[in-house]
CSV table of C-alpha atoms and ligand atoms in Angstrom, one decimal:
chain,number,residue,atom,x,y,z
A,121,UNK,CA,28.4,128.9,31.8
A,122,UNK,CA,30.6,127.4,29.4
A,123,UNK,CA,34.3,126.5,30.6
A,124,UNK,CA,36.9,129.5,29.8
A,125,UNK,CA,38.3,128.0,26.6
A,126,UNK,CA,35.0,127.5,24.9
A,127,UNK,CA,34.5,131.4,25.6
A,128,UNK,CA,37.6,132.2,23.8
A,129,UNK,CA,38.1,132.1,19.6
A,130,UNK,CA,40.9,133.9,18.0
A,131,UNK,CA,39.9,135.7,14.1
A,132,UNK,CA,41.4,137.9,11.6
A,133,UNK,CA,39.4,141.1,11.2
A,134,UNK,CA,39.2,144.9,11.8
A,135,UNK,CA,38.4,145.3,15.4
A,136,UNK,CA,36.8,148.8,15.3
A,137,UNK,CA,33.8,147.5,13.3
A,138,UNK,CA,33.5,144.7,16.1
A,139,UNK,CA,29.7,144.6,17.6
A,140,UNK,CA,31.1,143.6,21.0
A,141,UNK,CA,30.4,145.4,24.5
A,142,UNK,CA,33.6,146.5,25.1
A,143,UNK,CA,37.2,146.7,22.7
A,144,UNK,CA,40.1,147.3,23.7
A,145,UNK,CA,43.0,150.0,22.4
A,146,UNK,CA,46.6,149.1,22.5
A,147,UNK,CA,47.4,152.5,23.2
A,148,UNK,CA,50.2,154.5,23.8
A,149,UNK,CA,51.0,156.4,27.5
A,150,UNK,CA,49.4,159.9,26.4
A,151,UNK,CA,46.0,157.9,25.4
A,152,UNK,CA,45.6,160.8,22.7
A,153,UNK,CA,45.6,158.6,19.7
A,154,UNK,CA,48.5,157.2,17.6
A,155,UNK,CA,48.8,155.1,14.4
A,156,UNK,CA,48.3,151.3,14.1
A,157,UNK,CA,44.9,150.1,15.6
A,158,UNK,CA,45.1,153.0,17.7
A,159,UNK,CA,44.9,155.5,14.9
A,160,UNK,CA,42.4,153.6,13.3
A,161,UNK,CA,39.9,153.5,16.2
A,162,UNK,CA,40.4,157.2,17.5
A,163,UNK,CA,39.1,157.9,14.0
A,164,UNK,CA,36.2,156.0,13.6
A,165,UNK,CA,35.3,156.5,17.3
A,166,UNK,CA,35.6,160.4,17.6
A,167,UNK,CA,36.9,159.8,21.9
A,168,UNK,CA,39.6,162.1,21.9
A,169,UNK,CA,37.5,164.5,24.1
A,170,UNK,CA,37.2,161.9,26.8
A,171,UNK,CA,41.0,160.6,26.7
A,172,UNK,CA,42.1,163.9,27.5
A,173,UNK,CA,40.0,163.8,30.7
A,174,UNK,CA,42.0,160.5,31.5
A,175,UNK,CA,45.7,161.7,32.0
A,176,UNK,CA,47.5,159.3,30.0
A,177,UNK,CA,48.0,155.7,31.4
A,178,UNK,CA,51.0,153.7,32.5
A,179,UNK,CA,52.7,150.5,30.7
A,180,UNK,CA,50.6,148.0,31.6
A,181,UNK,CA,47.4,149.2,33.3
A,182,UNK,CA,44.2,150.3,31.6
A,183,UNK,CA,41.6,152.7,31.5
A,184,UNK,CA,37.5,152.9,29.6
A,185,UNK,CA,36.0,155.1,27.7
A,186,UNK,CA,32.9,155.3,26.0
A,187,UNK,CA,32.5,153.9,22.5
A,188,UNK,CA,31.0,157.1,20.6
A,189,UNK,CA,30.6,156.3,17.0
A,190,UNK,CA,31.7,152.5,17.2
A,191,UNK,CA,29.3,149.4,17.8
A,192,UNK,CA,31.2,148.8,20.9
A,193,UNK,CA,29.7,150.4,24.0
A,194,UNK,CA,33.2,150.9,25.6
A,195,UNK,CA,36.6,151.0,24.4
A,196,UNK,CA,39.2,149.4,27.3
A,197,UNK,CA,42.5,151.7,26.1
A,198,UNK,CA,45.7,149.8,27.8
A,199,UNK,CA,49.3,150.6,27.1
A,200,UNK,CA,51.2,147.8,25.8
A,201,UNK,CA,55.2,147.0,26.9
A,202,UNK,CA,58.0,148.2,24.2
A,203,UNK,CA,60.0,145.3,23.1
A,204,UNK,CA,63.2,145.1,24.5
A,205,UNK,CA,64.6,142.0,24.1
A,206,UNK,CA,62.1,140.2,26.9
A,207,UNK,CA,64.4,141.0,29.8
A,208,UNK,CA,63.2,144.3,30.6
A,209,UNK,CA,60.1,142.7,31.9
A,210,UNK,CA,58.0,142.8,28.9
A,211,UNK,CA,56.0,139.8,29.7
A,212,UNK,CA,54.6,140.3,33.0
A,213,UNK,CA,53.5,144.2,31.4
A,214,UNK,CA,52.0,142.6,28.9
A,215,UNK,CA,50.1,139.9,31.2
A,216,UNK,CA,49.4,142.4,32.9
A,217,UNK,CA,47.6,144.7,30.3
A,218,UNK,CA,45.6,141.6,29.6
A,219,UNK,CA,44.4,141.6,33.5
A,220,UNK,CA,43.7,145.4,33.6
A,221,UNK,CA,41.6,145.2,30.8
A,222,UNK,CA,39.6,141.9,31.7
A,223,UNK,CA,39.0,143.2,35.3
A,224,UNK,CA,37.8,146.2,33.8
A,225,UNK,CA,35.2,144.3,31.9
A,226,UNK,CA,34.0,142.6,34.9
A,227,UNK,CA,33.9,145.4,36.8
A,228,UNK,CA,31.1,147.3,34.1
A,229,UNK,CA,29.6,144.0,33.9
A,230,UNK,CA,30.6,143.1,30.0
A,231,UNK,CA,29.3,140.2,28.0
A,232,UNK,CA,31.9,140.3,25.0
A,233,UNK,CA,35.1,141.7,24.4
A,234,UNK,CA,37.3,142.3,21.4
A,235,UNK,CA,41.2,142.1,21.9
A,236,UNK,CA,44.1,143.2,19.4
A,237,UNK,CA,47.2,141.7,19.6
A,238,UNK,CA,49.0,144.0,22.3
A,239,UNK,CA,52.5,145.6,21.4
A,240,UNK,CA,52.9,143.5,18.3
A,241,UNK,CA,52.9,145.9,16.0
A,242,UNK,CA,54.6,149.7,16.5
A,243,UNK,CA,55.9,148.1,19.9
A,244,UNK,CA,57.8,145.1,18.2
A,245,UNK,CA,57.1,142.4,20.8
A,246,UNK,CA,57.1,138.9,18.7
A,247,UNK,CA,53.6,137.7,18.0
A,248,UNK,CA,54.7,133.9,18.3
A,249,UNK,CA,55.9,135.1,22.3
A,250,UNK,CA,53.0,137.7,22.9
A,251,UNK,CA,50.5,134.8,21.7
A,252,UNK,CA,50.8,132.6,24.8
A,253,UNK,CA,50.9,135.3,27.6
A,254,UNK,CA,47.6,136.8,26.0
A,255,UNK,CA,46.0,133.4,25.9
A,256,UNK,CA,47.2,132.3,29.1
A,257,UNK,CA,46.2,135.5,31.0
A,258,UNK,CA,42.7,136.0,29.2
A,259,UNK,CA,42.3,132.3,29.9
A,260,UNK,CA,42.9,132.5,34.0
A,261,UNK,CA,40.5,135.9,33.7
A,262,UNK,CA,38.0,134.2,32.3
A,263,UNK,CA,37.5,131.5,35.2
A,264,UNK,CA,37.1,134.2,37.5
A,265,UNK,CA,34.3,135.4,35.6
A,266,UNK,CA,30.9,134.0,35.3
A,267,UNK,CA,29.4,136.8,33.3
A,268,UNK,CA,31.6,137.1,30.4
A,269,UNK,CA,30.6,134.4,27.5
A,270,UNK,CA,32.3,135.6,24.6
A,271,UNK,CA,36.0,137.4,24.5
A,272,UNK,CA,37.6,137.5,20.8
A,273,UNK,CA,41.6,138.0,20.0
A,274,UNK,CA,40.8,140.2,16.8
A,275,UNK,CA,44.0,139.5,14.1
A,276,UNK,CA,44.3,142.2,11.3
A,277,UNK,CA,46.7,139.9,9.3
A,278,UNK,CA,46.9,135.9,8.7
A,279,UNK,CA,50.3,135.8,10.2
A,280,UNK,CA,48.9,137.1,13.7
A,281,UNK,CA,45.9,134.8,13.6
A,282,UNK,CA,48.0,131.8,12.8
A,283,UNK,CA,49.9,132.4,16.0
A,284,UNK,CA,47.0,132.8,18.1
A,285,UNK,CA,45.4,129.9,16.7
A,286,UNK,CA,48.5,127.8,17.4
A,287,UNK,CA,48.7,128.6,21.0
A,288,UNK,CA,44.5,128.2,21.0
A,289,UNK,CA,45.1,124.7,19.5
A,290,UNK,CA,47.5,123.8,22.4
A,291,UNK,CA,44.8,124.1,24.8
A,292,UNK,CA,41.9,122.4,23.2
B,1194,LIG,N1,41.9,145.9,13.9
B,1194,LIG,C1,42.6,144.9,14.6
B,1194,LIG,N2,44.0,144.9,14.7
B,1194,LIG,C2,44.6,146.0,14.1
B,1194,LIG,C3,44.0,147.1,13.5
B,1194,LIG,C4,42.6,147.0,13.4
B,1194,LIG,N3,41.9,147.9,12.8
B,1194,LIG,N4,44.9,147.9,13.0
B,1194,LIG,C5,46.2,147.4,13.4
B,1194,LIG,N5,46.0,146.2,14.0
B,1194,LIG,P1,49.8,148.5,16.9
B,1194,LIG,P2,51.3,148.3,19.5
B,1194,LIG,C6,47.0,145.3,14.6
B,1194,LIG,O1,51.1,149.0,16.2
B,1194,LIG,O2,52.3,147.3,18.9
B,1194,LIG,C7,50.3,153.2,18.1
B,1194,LIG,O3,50.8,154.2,17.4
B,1194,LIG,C8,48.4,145.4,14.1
B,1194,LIG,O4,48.5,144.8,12.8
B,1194,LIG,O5,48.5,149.1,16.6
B,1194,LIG,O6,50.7,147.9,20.8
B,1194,LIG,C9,50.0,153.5,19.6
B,1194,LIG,O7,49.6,154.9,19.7
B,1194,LIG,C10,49.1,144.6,15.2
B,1194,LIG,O8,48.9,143.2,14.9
B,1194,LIG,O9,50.0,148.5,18.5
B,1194,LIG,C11,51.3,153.2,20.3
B,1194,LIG,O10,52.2,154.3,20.1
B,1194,LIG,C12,48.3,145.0,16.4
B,1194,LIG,O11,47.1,145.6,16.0
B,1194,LIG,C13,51.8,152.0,19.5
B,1194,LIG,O12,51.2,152.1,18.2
B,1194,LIG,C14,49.1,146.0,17.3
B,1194,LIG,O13,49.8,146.9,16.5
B,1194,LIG,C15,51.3,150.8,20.2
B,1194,LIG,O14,52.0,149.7,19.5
């Protein structure tokens, strides 16, 4: 198995067209769909039915569904922090969502996963500071896990790749 940063590449694309084993939903509490990349893969998946099973979810934990009409076998729906100005413990949720998700993944057994960029959007937490807590979390999940080979931070513009890629380019 390859060593954790060789399993890990950061790209811009449209993560609910992803061929992956599992993506993952930044989400909101209630699970029942919302706009952003939320929105966009309640629509082309068609999961509502099963989120309503789920109960909602709290700020930083996770919860998987099926993938319905997407590539993706399973979508990992997690509920990113609010930015608050950082003191309201915003990174740790968000480290935290990054956990959830990837001991999901390991739990089902997953080969690949597809992550957006967590609370960077509707949730206002600043890409260049959400960057390093995703990479640095994935990053330590990834060791613990020999089954995984390929997990993907899936940017929908250039501005949100470039600050992946930065933090990426630290480590290698
Ligand atoms: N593929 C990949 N990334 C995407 C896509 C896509 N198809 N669409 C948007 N993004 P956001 P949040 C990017 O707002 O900040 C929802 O209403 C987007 O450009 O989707 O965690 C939920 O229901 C940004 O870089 O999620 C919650 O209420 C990133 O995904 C709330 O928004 C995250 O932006 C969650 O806010």
């Amino acid at each position: 198995m390859k060593s954790a940063f060789f399993r890990l590449k950061a790209e811009q694309g449209d993560i609910t067209k992803y061929d992956v084993d599992a993506i993952v939903n930044a989400a909101n509490q209630t699970l029942l769909g919302g706009g952003g990349v939320d929105g966009a893969i309640h629509r082309a998946a068609g999961l509502l039915n099963e989120c309503k099973t789920l109960g909602g979810c709290a700020t930083g934990k996770a919860k998987a569904t099926g993938g319905y009409q997407l590539k993706a076998r399973y979508v990992i729906h997690t509920v990113g922090p609010v930015w608050a100005g950082g003191t309201k413990g915003e990174p740790e949720l968000l480290a935290s969502c990054y956990r959830e998700c990837m001991r999901i993944a390991k739990e089902l057994g997953l080969r690949s996963v597809a992550f957006p960029s967590i609370s960077t959007g509707a949730y206002g937490y600043p890409v260049v500071l959400a960057a390093p807590v995703a990479v640095k979390t994935v990053l330590e999940s990834l060791a613990d896990n020999e089954v995984i080979d390929r997990v993907l931070f899936v940017c929908f513009d250039s501005r949100t790749l470039s600050a992946y890629q930065k933090v990426l380019d630290e480590y290698g």
